[in-house]
Amino acid sequence: MFDLSAEILARIQFAFTVSFHIIFPAFSIGLASYLAVLNALWLMKRDTRYLELFDYWKKIFAVAFGMGVVSGIVMSYQFGTNWSVFSDKTGPILGPLMAYEVLSAFFLEAGFLGIMLFGREKVGNGLHMFATLMVAVGTLASAFWILSVNSWMQTPTGYSIAENGQFVPEDWWAIVFNPSFPYRLVHMVLAAYLTTAFVVGGIGAWHLLRGHKTPAVRTMFSMAMWMATIVAPIQIFAGDEHGLNTLEHQPVKVMAMEGHFDDHPDGAPLILFGLPNQAEERVDYAVQIPKLSSLILKHDLNAPLEGLKSVPDDEEPPVAIVFWSFRIMVALGFAMFGVGLWSLYARFRGTLHDARWLQRAALVMTPAGFVAVLAGWITTEVGRQPYTVYGLLRTAESRSPIDAPAVGASLLAFIVVYFFVFGAGTFYLLRLMNKQPERRDGDIGKGPLRASGIMPGPAQDHPAPGE
């Protein structure tokens, strides 16, 4: 396949499948919490617009959750097919962590999902609310374990290496709560909330622009813009803290993100744009601000920063990919922040639901969270190269002993199947989002509508005795 090696093809295959997978949890994590908030507001206020929104978004959540499960199962098989050496060497550590995710998170989500989707009239509002909360907690717990796995691969601690080359656990607390894990968890969860906020806000804007200014649609747009206003600046701060942690533990990744090839003993510039030329070890056509990178990374204009020229060539990641993916992520983060400020201005002027240019901007920004999540993942994973376990296990040493044609054939099969399966799923999601929330004119009871097994029937007149 284009004369690519088996290693490159295996990396492309994993990148392709995980890119499909990551967008669904990023959406479902935020949407599960949003559903819990909507259900709680309905129970507290008995305002039918919250119930309308809950019923509207729960259908979308169910489809997105199912697509995420299917895409995640496919990924797990690749560890055994394309990356068997990696699986063998890291299995004693990563295997239990992945099992904890299934046992504590996925089972929790799956166990209560049916009650959340179909059980309100069967179990009553109290147990239904509990089930909705458990689904939300389950999605967050799933993120906890998966990010612990990924963070350990970035900053491995609490292990020893056995005689057979396997990583074996020595301190589970150090493994789970490794140095980069808290920063990565906060950054990802906030990214999930922002992703959901801009999907909800974009769909709300779509309906407002079409003249569907129902109370439910207005509330949908308002809640999403509040989330963008509050979470976007917090995410910028969390991202900065995560960057400082990365500088401490993975300085080469930061060099690639910043495009620094040369050492800067008296303060490094912030390169806004340019074309990284890794062969010549420079950034062509660089647009830069003097000393600003040192101020951001070390809070000192004159702080020294090392460059990639101090790193052996075989230790460098692909600079151009990391450089541009990082800038896409940051640019989208500030764009989200800008939309949040714009909505706050419109809200205080009382024009939030009539500001058509704001609504157009929110509509354009609908996929921004997904793109930012993918760009952040690319920055993290490509920036870790040439290692799967940072500084300890190289990617070239992690793959299975299979030939390129076999990997290429499975990659082509994945592309074809994913195009049809997930294309159809995405089309169905868009059709669901194109509809308005259904109006509810009345209230529903506080408990089950009728006892199980009792079927209502028409009233019959019985003759009086003697007739």
PDB file of C-alpha atoms in Angstrom, residues 162-368:
ATOM      1  CA  ALA A 162      11.087  -8.135  34.865  1.00  0.00           C
ATOM      2  CA  GLU A 163      13.723 -10.387  33.354  1.00  0.00           C
ATOM      3  CA  ASN A 164      11.437 -11.183  30.411  1.00  0.00           C
ATOM      4  CA  GLY A 165      11.119  -7.457  29.598  1.00  0.00           C
ATOM      5  CA  GLN A 166       7.604  -7.022  30.960  1.00  0.00           C
ATOM      6  CA  PHE A 167       6.573  -3.951  32.948  1.00  0.00           C
ATOM      7  CA  VAL A 168       5.264  -5.211  36.282  1.00  0.00           C
ATOM      8  CA  PRO A 169       3.435  -3.151  38.914  1.00  0.00           C
ATOM      9  CA  GLU A 170       5.182  -2.069  42.104  1.00  0.00           C
ATOM     10  CA  ASP A 171       2.890   0.737  43.320  1.00  0.00           C
ATOM     11  CA  TRP A 172      -0.651   0.896  41.952  1.00  0.00           C
ATOM     12  CA  TRP A 173      -1.270   4.360  43.421  1.00  0.00           C
ATOM     13  CA  ALA A 174       1.748   5.687  41.545  1.00  0.00           C
ATOM     14  CA  ILE A 175       0.622   3.897  38.373  1.00  0.00           C
ATOM     15  CA  VAL A 176      -2.962   5.190  38.401  1.00  0.00           C
ATOM     16  CA  PHE A 177      -2.138   8.690  39.663  1.00  0.00           C
ATOM     17  CA  ASN A 178       0.980   9.166  37.558  1.00  0.00           C
ATOM     18  CA  PRO A 179       2.415  12.691  37.151  1.00  0.00           C
ATOM     19  CA  SER A 180       0.469  13.725  34.047  1.00  0.00           C
ATOM     20  CA  PHE A 181      -2.842  12.027  34.892  1.00  0.00           C
ATOM     21  CA  PRO A 182      -4.609  14.791  36.886  1.00  0.00           C
ATOM     22  CA  TYR A 183      -3.839  17.406  34.227  1.00  0.00           C
ATOM     23  CA  ARG A 184      -4.853  15.131  31.361  1.00  0.00           C
ATOM     24  CA  LEU A 185      -8.111  14.092  33.074  1.00  0.00           C
ATOM     25  CA  VAL A 186      -9.220  17.669  33.784  1.00  0.00           C
ATOM     26  CA  HIS A 187      -8.251  18.805  30.297  1.00  0.00           C
ATOM     27  CA  MET A 188     -10.169  15.969  28.606  1.00  0.00           C
ATOM     28  CA  VAL A 189     -13.325  16.239  30.719  1.00  0.00           C
ATOM     29  CA  LEU A 190     -13.501  19.983  30.130  1.00  0.00           C
ATOM     30  CA  ALA A 191     -12.958  19.334  26.419  1.00  0.00           C
ATOM     31  CA  ALA A 192     -15.892  16.896  26.486  1.00  0.00           C
ATOM     32  CA  TYR A 193     -18.127  19.482  28.155  1.00  0.00           C
ATOM     33  CA  LEU A 194     -17.132  22.117  25.602  1.00  0.00           C
ATOM     34  CA  THR A 195     -17.698  19.694  22.746  1.00  0.00           C
ATOM     35  CA  THR A 196     -21.206  18.966  23.983  1.00  0.00           C
ATOM     36  CA  ALA A 197     -21.920  22.642  24.670  1.00  0.00           C
ATOM     37  CA  PHE A 198     -21.127  23.642  21.105  1.00  0.00           C
ATOM     38  CA  VAL A 199     -23.118  20.758  19.619  1.00  0.00           C
ATOM     39  CA  VAL A 200     -26.129  21.690  21.756  1.00  0.00           C
ATOM     40  CA  GLY A 201     -25.580  25.399  21.053  1.00  0.00           C
ATOM     41  CA  GLY A 202     -25.171  24.799  17.328  1.00  0.00           C
ATOM     42  CA  ILE A 203     -28.376  22.750  17.109  1.00  0.00           C
ATOM     43  CA  GLY A 204     -30.199  25.375  19.165  1.00  0.00           C
ATOM     44  CA  ALA A 205     -28.876  28.089  16.830  1.00  0.00           C
ATOM     45  CA  TRP A 206     -30.004  26.054  13.800  1.00  0.00           C
ATOM     46  CA  HIS A 207     -33.566  25.933  15.072  1.00  0.00           C
ATOM     47  CA  LEU A 208     -33.572  29.598  16.107  1.00  0.00           C
ATOM     48  CA  LEU A 209     -32.370  30.628  12.648  1.00  0.00           C
ATOM     49  CA  ARG A 210     -35.241  28.604  11.158  1.00  0.00           C
ATOM     50  CA  GLY A 211     -37.730  30.527  13.320  1.00  0.00           C
ATOM     51  CA  HIS A 212     -38.374  27.739  15.841  1.00  0.00           C
ATOM     52  CA  LYS A 213     -38.223  29.958  18.936  1.00  0.00           C
ATOM     53  CA  THR A 214     -40.026  27.595  21.283  1.00  0.00           C
ATOM     54  CA  PRO A 215     -39.214  27.730  25.018  1.00  0.00           C
ATOM     55  CA  ALA A 216     -37.264  24.458  24.747  1.00  0.00           C
ATOM     56  CA  VAL A 217     -35.120  25.681  21.837  1.00  0.00           C
ATOM     57  CA  ARG A 218     -34.434  29.015  23.538  1.00  0.00           C
ATOM     58  CA  THR A 219     -33.449  27.204  26.744  1.00  0.00           C
ATOM     59  CA  MET A 220     -31.205  24.804  24.795  1.00  0.00           C
ATOM     60  CA  PHE A 221     -29.274  27.665  23.211  1.00  0.00           C
ATOM     61  CA  SER A 222     -29.066  29.654  26.450  1.00  0.00           C
ATOM     62  CA  MET A 223     -27.732  26.741  28.523  1.00  0.00           C
ATOM     63  CA  ALA A 224     -25.127  25.894  25.882  1.00  0.00           C
ATOM     64  CA  MET A 225     -23.873  29.474  25.724  1.00  0.00           C
ATOM     65  CA  TRP A 226     -23.616  29.598  29.525  1.00  0.00           C
ATOM     66  CA  MET A 227     -21.482  26.466  29.403  1.00  0.00           C
ATOM     67  CA  ALA A 228     -19.237  27.962  26.722  1.00  0.00           C
ATOM     68  CA  THR A 229     -18.875  31.207  28.678  1.00  0.00           C
ATOM     69  CA  ILE A 230     -17.913  29.465  31.922  1.00  0.00           C
ATOM     70  CA  VAL A 231     -15.913  26.444  30.752  1.00  0.00           C
ATOM     71  CA  ALA A 232     -13.848  27.925  27.898  1.00  0.00           C
ATOM     72  CA  PRO A 233     -11.687  30.202  30.109  1.00  0.00           C
ATOM     73  CA  ILE A 234     -11.269  27.388  32.650  1.00  0.00           C
ATOM     74  CA  GLN A 235     -10.112  25.118  29.822  1.00  0.00           C
ATOM     75  CA  ILE A 236      -7.535  27.688  28.693  1.00  0.00           C
ATOM     76  CA  PHE A 237      -6.130  27.799  32.227  1.00  0.00           C
ATOM     77  CA  ALA A 238      -6.192  23.980  32.517  1.00  0.00           C
ATOM     78  CA  GLY A 239      -4.462  23.679  29.154  1.00  0.00           C
ATOM     79  CA  ASP A 240      -1.713  26.019  30.296  1.00  0.00           C
ATOM     80  CA  GLU A 241      -1.162  23.942  33.440  1.00  0.00           C
ATOM     81  CA  HIS A 242      -1.108  20.762  31.353  1.00  0.00           C
ATOM     82  CA  GLY A 243       1.505  22.362  29.098  1.00  0.00           C
ATOM     83  CA  LEU A 244       3.717  23.184  32.059  1.00  0.00           C
ATOM     84  CA  ASN A 245       3.432  19.584  33.248  1.00  0.00           C
ATOM     85  CA  THR A 246       4.367  18.370  29.760  1.00  0.00           C
ATOM     86  CA  LEU A 247       7.397  20.658  29.736  1.00  0.00           C
ATOM     87  CA  GLU A 248       8.548  19.052  32.980  1.00  0.00           C
ATOM     88  CA  HIS A 249       8.098  15.428  31.925  1.00  0.00           C
ATOM     89  CA  GLN A 250       8.187  15.475  28.098  1.00  0.00           C
ATOM     90  CA  PRO A 251      10.280  18.498  27.074  1.00  0.00           C
ATOM     91  CA  VAL A 252      10.926  17.171  23.550  1.00  0.00           C
ATOM     92  CA  LYS A 253       7.181  17.183  22.857  1.00  0.00           C
ATOM     93  CA  VAL A 254       7.006  20.837  23.880  1.00  0.00           C
ATOM     94  CA  MET A 255       9.965  21.676  21.636  1.00  0.00           C
ATOM     95  CA  ALA A 256       8.015  20.210  18.705  1.00  0.00           C
ATOM     96  CA  MET A 257       4.802  21.996  19.722  1.00  0.00           C
ATOM     97  CA  GLU A 258       6.630  25.317  19.878  1.00  0.00           C
ATOM     98  CA  GLY A 259       8.741  24.688  16.762  1.00  0.00           C
ATOM     99  CA  HIS A 260      11.974  25.340  18.646  1.00  0.00           C
ATOM    100  CA  PHE A 261      14.966  23.827  16.858  1.00  0.00           C
ATOM    101  CA  ASP A 262      17.597  26.192  18.281  1.00  0.00           C
ATOM    102  CA  ASP A 263      18.468  26.688  21.939  1.00  0.00           C
ATOM    103  CA  HIS A 264      17.337  30.034  23.364  1.00  0.00           C
ATOM    104  CA  PRO A 265      19.497  30.922  26.382  1.00  0.00           C
ATOM    105  CA  ASP A 266      18.028  34.437  26.731  1.00  0.00           C
ATOM    106  CA  GLY A 267      14.343  33.779  26.134  1.00  0.00           C
ATOM    107  CA  ALA A 268      12.525  31.893  23.386  1.00  0.00           C
ATOM    108  CA  PRO A 269      10.098  33.478  20.893  1.00  0.00           C
ATOM    109  CA  LEU A 270       6.527  32.334  20.419  1.00  0.00           C
ATOM    110  CA  ILE A 271       6.224  31.158  16.815  1.00  0.00           C
ATOM    111  CA  LEU A 272       2.660  31.894  15.757  1.00  0.00           C
ATOM    112  CA  PHE A 273       2.895  30.436  12.255  1.00  0.00           C
ATOM    113  CA  GLY A 274       5.511  28.952   9.965  1.00  0.00           C
ATOM    114  CA  LEU A 275       6.533  25.864   8.053  1.00  0.00           C
ATOM    115  CA  PRO A 276       8.646  23.486  10.162  1.00  0.00           C
ATOM    116  CA  ASN A 277      11.557  22.130   8.127  1.00  0.00           C
ATOM    117  CA  GLN A 278      12.784  19.165  10.131  1.00  0.00           C
ATOM    118  CA  ALA A 279      15.449  18.194   7.592  1.00  0.00           C
ATOM    119  CA  GLU A 280      17.087  21.631   7.823  1.00  0.00           C
ATOM    120  CA  GLU A 281      16.160  22.071  11.512  1.00  0.00           C
ATOM    121  CA  ARG A 282      14.396  25.411  11.153  1.00  0.00           C
ATOM    122  CA  VAL A 283      10.952  26.953  10.754  1.00  0.00           C
ATOM    123  CA  ASP A 284      10.587  28.627   7.383  1.00  0.00           C
ATOM    124  CA  TYR A 285       8.587  31.873   7.055  1.00  0.00           C
ATOM    125  CA  ALA A 286       8.207  32.080  10.825  1.00  0.00           C
ATOM    126  CA  VAL A 287       5.933  34.754  12.311  1.00  0.00           C
ATOM    127  CA  GLN A 288       7.025  35.115  15.912  1.00  0.00           C
ATOM    128  CA  ILE A 289       6.827  37.277  19.025  1.00  0.00           C
ATOM    129  CA  PRO A 290      10.180  37.610  20.850  1.00  0.00           C
ATOM    130  CA  LYS A 291      10.527  35.980  24.283  1.00  0.00           C
ATOM    131  CA  LEU A 292       6.803  35.227  24.635  1.00  0.00           C
ATOM    132  CA  SER A 293       7.279  31.438  24.664  1.00  0.00           C
ATOM    133  CA  SER A 294       9.566  31.722  27.690  1.00  0.00           C
ATOM    134  CA  LEU A 295       6.993  33.920  29.410  1.00  0.00           C
ATOM    135  CA  ILE A 296       4.196  31.395  28.778  1.00  0.00           C
ATOM    136  CA  LEU A 297       6.167  28.258  29.621  1.00  0.00           C
ATOM    137  CA  LYS A 298       8.334  29.541  32.485  1.00  0.00           C
ATOM    138  CA  HIS A 299       6.659  32.837  33.374  1.00  0.00           C
ATOM    139  CA  ASP A 300       9.932  34.670  32.749  1.00  0.00           C
ATOM    140  CA  LEU A 301      10.759  36.618  29.575  1.00  0.00           C
ATOM    141  CA  ASN A 302      14.448  35.698  29.779  1.00  0.00           C
ATOM    142  CA  ALA A 303      14.101  32.062  30.849  1.00  0.00           C
ATOM    143  CA  PRO A 304      16.250  29.719  28.716  1.00  0.00           C
ATOM    144  CA  LEU A 305      14.615  27.012  26.621  1.00  0.00           C
ATOM    145  CA  GLU A 306      16.351  24.208  24.795  1.00  0.00           C
ATOM    146  CA  GLY A 307      15.671  23.265  21.170  1.00  0.00           C
ATOM    147  CA  LEU A 308      15.479  20.087  19.128  1.00  0.00           C
ATOM    148  CA  LYS A 309      19.081  20.456  17.982  1.00  0.00           C
ATOM    149  CA  SER A 310      20.054  19.244  21.443  1.00  0.00           C
ATOM    150  CA  VAL A 311      18.080  16.020  20.881  1.00  0.00           C
ATOM    151  CA  PRO A 312      19.306  13.042  18.781  1.00  0.00           C
ATOM    152  CA  ASP A 313      17.480  12.813  15.463  1.00  0.00           C
ATOM    153  CA  ASP A 314      16.002   9.412  16.306  1.00  0.00           C
ATOM    154  CA  GLU A 315      14.434  10.863  19.474  1.00  0.00           C
ATOM    155  CA  GLU A 316      12.491  13.611  17.665  1.00  0.00           C
ATOM    156  CA  PRO A 317       8.756  13.326  16.882  1.00  0.00           C
ATOM    157  CA  PRO A 318       7.351  14.438  13.494  1.00  0.00           C
ATOM    158  CA  VAL A 319       7.570  18.182  14.158  1.00  0.00           C
ATOM    159  CA  ALA A 320       5.237  19.523  11.462  1.00  0.00           C
ATOM    160  CA  ILE A 321       2.289  17.374  12.600  1.00  0.00           C
ATOM    161  CA  VAL A 322       2.711  18.272  16.271  1.00  0.00           C
ATOM    162  CA  PHE A 323       3.346  21.954  15.486  1.00  0.00           C
ATOM    163  CA  TRP A 324       0.151  22.406  13.450  1.00  0.00           C
ATOM    164  CA  SER A 325      -2.176  20.168  15.453  1.00  0.00           C
ATOM    165  CA  PHE A 326      -1.257  22.120  18.575  1.00  0.00           C
ATOM    166  CA  ARG A 327      -2.068  25.422  16.868  1.00  0.00           C
ATOM    167  CA  ILE A 328      -5.397  24.142  15.601  1.00  0.00           C
ATOM    168  CA  MET A 329      -6.362  23.062  19.118  1.00  0.00           C
ATOM    169  CA  VAL A 330      -5.336  26.384  20.675  1.00  0.00           C
ATOM    170  CA  ALA A 331      -7.006  28.462  17.945  1.00  0.00           C
ATOM    171  CA  LEU A 332     -10.291  26.606  18.379  1.00  0.00           C
ATOM    172  CA  GLY A 333     -10.066  26.992  22.153  1.00  0.00           C
ATOM    173  CA  PHE A 334      -9.778  30.761  21.865  1.00  0.00           C
ATOM    174  CA  ALA A 335     -12.555  30.806  19.230  1.00  0.00           C
ATOM    175  CA  MET A 336     -14.823  29.017  21.725  1.00  0.00           C
ATOM    176  CA  PHE A 337     -13.853  31.558  24.349  1.00  0.00           C
ATOM    177  CA  GLY A 338     -14.717  34.350  21.903  1.00  0.00           C
ATOM    178  CA  VAL A 339     -18.163  32.910  21.165  1.00  0.00           C
ATOM    179  CA  GLY A 340     -18.778  32.606  24.906  1.00  0.00           C
ATOM    180  CA  LEU A 341     -17.910  36.286  25.467  1.00  0.00           C
ATOM    181  CA  TRP A 342     -20.064  37.282  22.482  1.00  0.00           C
ATOM    182  CA  SER A 343     -23.024  35.382  23.914  1.00  0.00           C
ATOM    183  CA  LEU A 344     -22.488  37.001  27.316  1.00  0.00           C
ATOM    184  CA  TYR A 345     -22.589  40.449  25.696  1.00  0.00           C
ATOM    185  CA  ALA A 346     -25.771  39.540  23.807  1.00  0.00           C
ATOM    186  CA  ARG A 347     -27.327  38.110  26.966  1.00  0.00           C
ATOM    187  CA  PHE A 348     -26.793  41.322  28.933  1.00  0.00           C
ATOM    188  CA  ARG A 349     -28.258  43.318  26.039  1.00  0.00           C
ATOM    189  CA  GLY A 350     -31.289  41.022  26.021  1.00  0.00           C
ATOM    190  CA  THR A 351     -30.719  39.951  22.405  1.00  0.00           C
ATOM    191  CA  LEU A 352     -29.366  36.415  22.909  1.00  0.00           C
ATOM    192  CA  HIS A 353     -32.195  34.747  21.019  1.00  0.00           C
ATOM    193  CA  ASP A 354     -32.376  37.415  18.315  1.00  0.00           C
ATOM    194  CA  ALA A 355     -28.651  37.858  17.550  1.00  0.00           C
ATOM    195  CA  ARG A 356     -28.573  36.100  14.199  1.00  0.00           C
ATOM    196  CA  TRP A 357     -24.845  36.609  13.592  1.00  0.00           C
ATOM    197  CA  LEU A 358     -24.105  35.067  16.980  1.00  0.00           C
ATOM    198  CA  GLN A 359     -26.363  32.154  16.090  1.00  0.00           C
ATOM    199  CA  ARG A 360     -24.610  31.756  12.734  1.00  0.00           C
ATOM    200  CA  ALA A 361     -21.256  31.727  14.528  1.00  0.00           C
ATOM    201  CA  ALA A 362     -22.538  29.114  16.991  1.00  0.00           C
ATOM    202  CA  LEU A 363     -23.778  27.007  14.076  1.00  0.00           C
ATOM    203  CA  VAL A 364     -20.399  27.185  12.337  1.00  0.00           C
ATOM    204  CA  MET A 365     -18.699  26.224  15.618  1.00  0.00           C
ATOM    205  CA  THR A 366     -20.851  23.090  16.079  1.00  0.00           C
ATOM    206  CA  PRO A 367     -18.035  20.647  15.131  1.00  0.00           C
ATOM    207  CA  ALA A 368     -15.294  22.769  16.735  1.00  0.00           C
TER     208      ALA A 368
END
